[in-house]
Short mmCIF file of C-alpha atoms and ligand atoms in Angstrom, two decimals:
data_model
loop_
_atom_site.label_atom_id
_atom_site.label_comp_id
_atom_site.label_asym_id
_atom_site.label_seq_id
_atom_site.Cartn_x
_atom_site.Cartn_y
_atom_site.Cartn_z
CA MET W 1 -18.56 5.10 11.61
CA LYS W 2 -17.64 7.26 8.63
CA VAL W 3 -15.78 5.46 5.84
CA LYS W 4 -12.27 6.87 5.30
CA VAL W 5 -9.97 5.57 2.60
CA ARG W 6 -6.74 6.77 1.05
CA ILE W 7 -4.18 6.26 -1.62
CA ALA W 8 -0.55 6.65 -0.68
CA PRO W 9 1.68 7.15 -3.72
CA SER W 10 5.40 7.80 -3.44
CA PRO W 11 6.59 10.83 -5.46
CA THR W 12 9.44 8.83 -6.96
CA GLY W 13 7.78 8.72 -10.37
CA PHE W 14 4.65 9.80 -12.26
CA LEU W 15 1.21 8.43 -11.28
CA HIS W 16 1.26 4.77 -12.34
CA ILE W 17 -1.91 3.51 -14.01
CA GLY W 18 -2.14 0.78 -11.33
CA THR W 19 -2.20 3.47 -8.64
CA ALA W 20 -4.74 5.40 -10.72
CA GLN W 21 -6.97 2.32 -10.72
CA SER W 22 -6.52 1.97 -6.93
CA ALA W 23 -7.42 5.64 -6.63
CA LEU W 24 -10.57 5.09 -8.70
CA TYR W 25 -11.76 2.10 -6.64
CA ASN W 26 -11.00 3.94 -3.39
CA TRP W 27 -12.85 7.00 -4.71
CA LEU W 28 -15.85 4.88 -5.81
CA PHE W 29 -15.98 3.16 -2.43
CA ALA W 30 -15.80 6.48 -0.58
CA ARG W 31 -18.51 8.12 -2.72
CA LYS W 32 -20.76 5.06 -2.49
CA ASN W 33 -20.51 5.06 1.33
CA SER W 34 -20.61 8.86 1.85
CA GLY W 35 -17.06 8.64 3.07
CA ASP W 36 -13.80 10.53 2.59
CA PHE W 37 -11.03 9.81 0.10
CA TYR W 38 -7.62 11.05 1.23
CA LEU W 39 -4.29 11.50 -0.47
CA ARG W 40 -1.07 10.78 1.42
CA ILE W 41 2.27 11.41 -0.21
CA GLU W 42 4.87 8.88 0.97
CA ASP W 43 7.90 11.08 0.51
CA THR W 44 10.33 9.74 3.11
CA ASP W 45 12.81 8.51 0.49
CA LYS W 46 14.60 11.86 0.19
CA GLU W 47 16.92 10.78 -2.58
CA ARG W 48 14.24 9.57 -4.97
CA SER W 49 11.25 11.80 -4.09
CA THR W 50 10.81 15.08 -5.95
CA LYS W 51 8.36 17.98 -5.79
CA GLU W 52 7.92 17.71 -9.58
CA TYR W 53 6.70 14.12 -9.34
CA GLU W 54 4.43 15.07 -6.44
CA GLN W 55 2.87 17.92 -8.44
CA SER W 56 2.46 15.64 -11.43
CA ILE W 57 0.65 13.03 -9.29
CA LEU W 58 -1.73 15.71 -7.99
CA ASP W 59 -2.33 17.00 -11.53
CA SER W 60 -2.97 13.49 -12.89
CA LEU W 61 -5.53 12.75 -10.16
CA GLU W 62 -7.30 16.05 -10.86
CA TRP W 63 -7.23 15.38 -14.60
CA LEU W 64 -8.92 12.02 -13.94
CA GLY W 65 -11.52 13.79 -11.78
CA LEU W 66 -10.43 11.90 -8.65
CA LYS W 67 -10.27 14.82 -6.27
CA TRP W 68 -9.25 13.99 -2.73
CA ASP W 69 -10.92 15.29 0.42
CA GLY W 70 -9.13 17.58 2.87
CA ASN W 71 -5.47 18.50 2.74
CA VAL W 72 -2.73 16.38 1.24
CA VAL W 73 -0.89 14.50 4.02
CA ARG W 74 2.88 14.25 3.60
CA GLN W 75 4.97 11.73 5.50
CA SER W 76 7.90 14.17 5.53
CA GLY W 77 5.81 16.40 7.80
CA ARG W 78 5.07 13.62 10.29
CA MET W 79 8.52 12.49 11.42
CA ASP W 80 7.84 13.49 15.04
CA LYS W 81 4.79 11.19 15.09
CA TYR W 82 6.87 8.19 14.01
CA LYS W 83 9.54 9.05 16.54
CA ALA W 84 6.99 9.20 19.35
CA ALA W 85 5.46 5.88 18.30
CA VAL W 86 8.86 4.14 18.09
CA GLY W 87 9.70 5.57 21.54
CA LYS W 88 6.43 4.23 22.95
CA LEU W 89 7.08 0.68 21.68
CA LEU W 90 10.65 0.77 23.02
CA ALA W 91 9.47 2.01 26.41
CA GLU W 92 6.86 -0.73 26.58
CA GLU W 93 9.49 -3.29 25.52
CA LYS W 94 7.40 -4.29 22.52
CA ALA W 95 10.33 -3.23 20.37
CA PHE W 96 14.06 -3.44 21.01
CA TYR W 97 17.43 -2.49 19.54
CA CYS W 98 19.06 -5.32 17.67
CA HIS W 99 22.80 -5.56 18.31
CA HIS W 100 23.52 -8.32 15.83
CA THR W 101 26.27 -7.43 13.41
CA LYS W 102 25.93 -7.31 9.63
CA GLU W 103 28.10 -10.44 9.43
CA GLU W 104 25.85 -12.36 11.85
CA LEU W 105 22.76 -11.38 9.85
CA GLU W 106 24.50 -12.43 6.64
CA THR W 107 25.42 -15.87 8.07
CA GLU W 108 21.84 -16.32 9.28
CA ARG W 109 20.49 -15.37 5.85
CA LYS W 110 22.79 -17.79 4.05
CA THR W 111 21.82 -20.69 6.34
CA GLN W 112 18.14 -19.92 5.76
CA GLU W 113 18.73 -19.82 2.02
CA GLU W 114 20.51 -23.21 2.10
CA ASN W 115 17.67 -24.71 4.15
CA LYS W 116 15.13 -23.16 1.75
CA GLU W 117 13.60 -21.19 4.61
CA PRO W 118 12.17 -17.69 4.23
CA PRO W 119 14.68 -14.97 5.11
CA ARG W 120 13.97 -13.47 8.50
CA HIS W 121 15.77 -12.54 11.68
CA VAL W 122 14.88 -13.88 15.10
CA CYS W 123 16.31 -12.63 18.37
CA ASN W 124 16.17 -14.71 21.56
CA ASP W 125 15.18 -13.52 25.04
CA LYS W 126 18.76 -12.59 25.88
CA ASP W 127 19.09 -10.52 22.68
CA ARG W 128 15.86 -8.74 23.49
CA GLU W 129 17.04 -8.08 27.04
CA GLN W 130 20.22 -6.51 25.67
CA GLY W 131 18.04 -4.64 23.22
CA LYS W 132 17.09 -2.18 25.97
CA ILE W 133 20.49 -0.59 25.34
CA ALA W 134 20.21 2.00 22.58
CA GLY W 135 22.00 1.54 19.28
CA GLY W 136 21.36 -0.15 15.97
CA ILE W 137 18.21 -1.07 14.13
CA ILE W 138 14.90 -1.31 16.01
CA ARG W 139 12.82 -4.48 15.70
CA LEU W 140 9.37 -5.52 16.82
CA ALA W 141 9.36 -8.39 19.33
CA VAL W 142 7.23 -10.88 17.42
CA GLU W 143 5.63 -13.80 19.28
CA GLN W 144 4.51 -17.06 17.67
CA GLU W 145 0.97 -16.74 16.42
CA THR W 146 -1.22 -17.21 13.40
CA ILE W 147 -2.20 -13.87 11.93
CA SER W 148 -5.40 -13.98 9.94
CA PHE W 149 -7.50 -11.29 8.32
CA ASP W 150 -10.65 -11.26 6.29
CA ASP W 151 -9.78 -9.56 3.02
CA GLU W 152 -12.86 -7.75 1.68
CA ILE W 153 -12.13 -9.08 -1.83
CA ARG W 154 -10.25 -12.34 -1.24
CA GLY W 155 -11.73 -13.73 1.98
CA GLU W 156 -9.62 -15.16 4.79
CA ILE W 157 -5.83 -14.88 4.48
CA LYS W 158 -3.52 -16.48 7.06
CA PHE W 159 0.16 -16.05 7.86
CA GLU W 160 2.41 -17.61 10.51
CA SER W 161 4.23 -14.89 12.44
CA SER W 162 7.30 -17.17 12.68
CA LEU W 163 7.86 -16.49 8.97
CA LEU W 164 8.26 -12.79 9.67
CA GLY W 165 10.78 -13.02 12.51
CA ASP W 166 11.48 -9.90 14.57
CA PHE W 167 11.10 -7.58 11.62
CA SER W 168 12.69 -4.14 11.62
CA ILE W 169 10.51 -1.09 12.18
CA ALA W 170 13.06 1.75 12.27
CA LYS W 171 16.71 2.32 11.45
CA SER W 172 16.86 4.59 14.51
CA PRO W 173 14.19 6.48 16.53
CA ASP W 174 14.40 9.21 13.87
CA GLU W 175 14.14 6.92 10.86
CA ALA W 176 10.96 4.84 10.79
CA LEU W 177 10.74 2.22 8.08
CA TYR W 178 7.98 1.81 5.54
CA ASN W 179 5.49 -0.53 7.26
CA PHE W 180 5.76 1.33 10.54
CA ALA W 181 5.11 4.78 9.05
CA VAL W 182 2.14 3.44 7.07
CA VAL W 183 0.47 2.05 10.21
CA VAL W 184 1.08 5.20 12.28
CA ASP W 185 -0.40 7.28 9.45
CA ASP W 186 -3.40 5.06 8.72
CA ALA W 187 -4.20 4.93 12.45
CA ASP W 188 -3.89 8.73 12.88
CA MET W 189 -5.93 9.37 9.73
CA GLU W 190 -8.57 6.94 11.10
CA ILE W 191 -8.56 4.99 7.86
CA THR W 192 -11.38 2.43 7.98
CA HIS W 193 -10.55 0.49 4.80
CA VAL W 194 -7.09 0.00 3.35
CA ILE W 195 -7.74 -0.70 -0.34
CA ARG W 196 -4.51 -1.26 -2.27
CA GLY W 197 -2.75 -3.49 -4.78
CA GLU W 198 -2.19 -7.15 -4.06
CA ASP W 199 1.56 -6.58 -4.18
CA HIS W 200 1.08 -5.28 -0.62
CA ILE W 201 -0.51 -8.47 0.78
CA SER W 202 2.82 -9.54 2.29
CA ASN W 203 3.01 -6.23 4.21
CA THR W 204 -0.40 -6.74 5.79
CA PRO W 205 0.58 -9.31 8.51
CA LYS W 206 3.40 -7.02 9.63
CA GLN W 207 1.03 -4.08 9.71
CA ILE W 208 -1.54 -6.09 11.69
CA LEU W 209 1.10 -6.88 14.34
CA LEU W 210 1.97 -3.18 14.47
CA TYR W 211 -1.67 -2.14 15.02
CA LYS W 212 -1.79 -4.60 17.92
CA ALA W 213 1.51 -3.41 19.40
CA LEU W 214 0.44 0.24 19.15
CA GLY W 215 -2.98 -0.56 20.59
CA LYS W 216 -4.71 1.00 17.58
CA GLU W 217 -7.94 -0.03 15.95
CA MET W 218 -7.39 -2.12 12.85
CA PRO W 219 -8.89 -1.11 9.49
CA LYS W 220 -10.41 -3.59 7.07
CA PHE W 221 -8.15 -4.66 4.23
CA ALA W 222 -8.95 -5.19 0.56
CA HIS W 223 -6.27 -6.15 -1.96
CA LEU W 224 -6.97 -5.25 -5.57
CA PRO W 225 -5.77 -7.42 -8.46
CA LEU W 226 -2.77 -6.15 -10.39
CA ILE W 227 -2.86 -4.83 -13.93
CA LEU W 228 -0.85 -7.24 -16.05
CA ALA W 229 1.03 -7.06 -19.34
CA SER W 230 -0.01 -9.40 -22.17
CA ASP W 231 2.54 -12.01 -20.95
CA ARG W 232 0.69 -11.87 -17.59
CA SER W 233 3.69 -10.41 -15.76
CA LYS W 234 3.26 -7.25 -13.71
CA LEU W 235 2.88 -4.28 -16.06
CA SER W 236 6.09 -2.25 -16.09
CA LYS W 237 7.88 0.33 -18.20
CA ARG W 238 9.41 -2.30 -20.49
CA HIS W 239 5.87 -3.03 -21.73
CA GLY W 240 5.27 0.58 -22.78
CA ALA W 241 3.55 3.59 -21.26
CA THR W 242 2.56 2.98 -17.62
CA SER W 243 2.06 6.52 -16.33
CA VAL W 244 -1.15 8.50 -16.52
CA VAL W 245 0.79 11.47 -17.99
CA ASP W 246 1.71 9.31 -20.99
CA TYR W 247 -1.99 9.09 -21.89
CA LYS W 248 -2.95 12.72 -21.30
CA LYS W 249 -2.12 13.86 -24.80
CA ASP W 250 -4.13 11.31 -26.80
CA TYR W 251 -6.91 10.16 -24.50
CA LEU W 252 -9.91 11.63 -22.74
CA PRO W 253 -9.89 11.23 -18.95
CA GLU W 254 -13.39 9.69 -19.21
CA ALA W 255 -12.01 6.98 -21.50
CA LEU W 256 -9.17 6.11 -19.14
CA ILE W 257 -11.55 6.05 -16.17
CA ASN W 258 -13.99 3.85 -18.06
CA PHE W 259 -11.15 1.53 -19.09
CA LEU W 260 -9.61 1.26 -15.60
CA GLY W 261 -13.00 0.90 -13.92
CA THR W 262 -14.18 -1.98 -16.08
CA LEU W 263 -10.78 -3.70 -16.14
CA SER W 264 -11.26 -5.41 -12.77
CA TYR W 265 -15.01 -5.03 -12.20
CA THR W 266 -18.07 -6.13 -14.15
CA PHE W 267 -20.64 -3.34 -14.24
CA SER W 268 -24.11 -3.73 -15.79
CA LYS W 269 -22.93 -1.92 -18.94
CA GLU W 270 -19.60 -1.24 -20.54
CA ILE W 271 -19.73 2.50 -21.18
CA LEU W 272 -20.44 4.44 -18.03
CA THR W 273 -19.36 7.51 -16.12
CA LYS W 274 -17.71 7.25 -12.75
CA GLU W 275 -20.90 8.62 -11.17
CA GLU W 276 -22.77 5.65 -12.67
CA MET W 277 -20.03 3.34 -11.37
CA VAL W 278 -20.62 4.69 -7.84
CA GLU W 279 -24.24 3.47 -7.95
CA GLU W 280 -23.21 -0.14 -8.55
CA PHE W 281 -19.87 -0.41 -6.80
CA GLU W 282 -19.33 -3.08 -4.12
CA LEU W 283 -15.86 -3.90 -2.88
CA ALA W 284 -16.60 -7.63 -2.62
CA LYS W 285 -17.38 -7.72 -6.35
CA VAL W 286 -13.96 -6.54 -7.49
CA HIS W 287 -12.33 -9.37 -9.48
CA LYS W 288 -9.75 -11.48 -7.70
CA SER W 289 -7.42 -12.20 -10.58
CA GLY W 290 -5.24 -9.75 -12.46
CA ALA W 291 -6.50 -8.19 -15.70
CA VAL W 292 -4.43 -7.75 -18.84
CA PHE W 293 -3.88 -4.19 -20.05
CA ASN W 294 -5.21 -4.15 -23.60
CA ILE W 295 -4.46 -0.93 -25.45
CA ASN W 296 -6.98 -1.76 -28.21
CA LYS W 297 -9.70 -1.79 -25.59
CA LEU W 298 -8.56 1.59 -24.29
CA ASN W 299 -8.57 2.93 -27.87
CA TRP W 300 -12.10 1.62 -28.32
CA PHE W 301 -13.28 3.38 -25.15
CA ASN W 302 -11.60 6.56 -26.36
CA SER W 303 -13.35 6.38 -29.75
CA GLN W 304 -16.70 5.82 -28.06
N1 LIG U 401 3.28 3.78 -1.15
C1 LIG U 401 2.60 2.56 -1.45
C2 LIG U 401 2.48 2.40 -2.95
O1 LIG U 401 2.63 3.36 -3.68
C3 LIG U 401 1.22 2.55 -0.81
C4 LIG U 401 0.87 1.30 -0.19
C5 LIG U 401 -0.45 1.34 0.56
O2 LIG U 401 -1.45 1.75 -0.02
O3 LIG U 401 -0.46 0.95 1.74
O4 LIG U 401 2.26 1.32 -3.45
#
């Protein structure tokens, strides 16, 4: 089985250095295993996505030397695929239309909040029966089960499906929601390893249930540690420059690659090219805990 991995940035901003690091680890894993590294642009948010951001993401990846294989896949060009997949789940009664009103959902949410329960929405058998009638948001019929997966970096991770409720998969047959589109795409692209930031761990149980419902083969999952600011919170704009473009002017791409590569992985030496990283790279050896972004270290790599 040929290894196929991808990164899936949204063109709602410039290439974030966290996504650049994900791209590097995906690229290293693909090269190490003679596999393919794909680029999928998640551009379904029409209001916030722009062609300029998309072009800038492509340019940043090329500048870093992380060239993708094959054509760029765009979610905006795949709407008919999502529609067909939603239709299939509705026809098989694995998904249903939820006729609960906004007010009912709000009351449910408030009660859950008061009882310190996780927010979720559960429909009973009668609701699901009525859910054959078209109209309203579409939800997956989730049964009670323990969902577990063996994360390639973190080991076994377990979730109770009852915490997810009957989560929504599409606003209408024409408007698939995030987790649903991701699964349809990863399945169609025959992605074998989903390697992404740990901020997506909570999406994984939903995605696993969707693979099962769609009858698609499940990829392996690996969640990378986040890049942190010096106060150990998630690195964001308020901490300074977080986009690759911000570094283009003053830094060499080799320095940024060296910095990002060694930030969450211990190689046999500190200064190395990405080709040398390929030789040593093993997914299971990626660090589990987040690494602090230290600009002095980046400056040191750049001077070297
Ligand atoms: N669009 C998501 C992001 O930019 C991708 C998540 C994934 O890799 O599944 O974080």
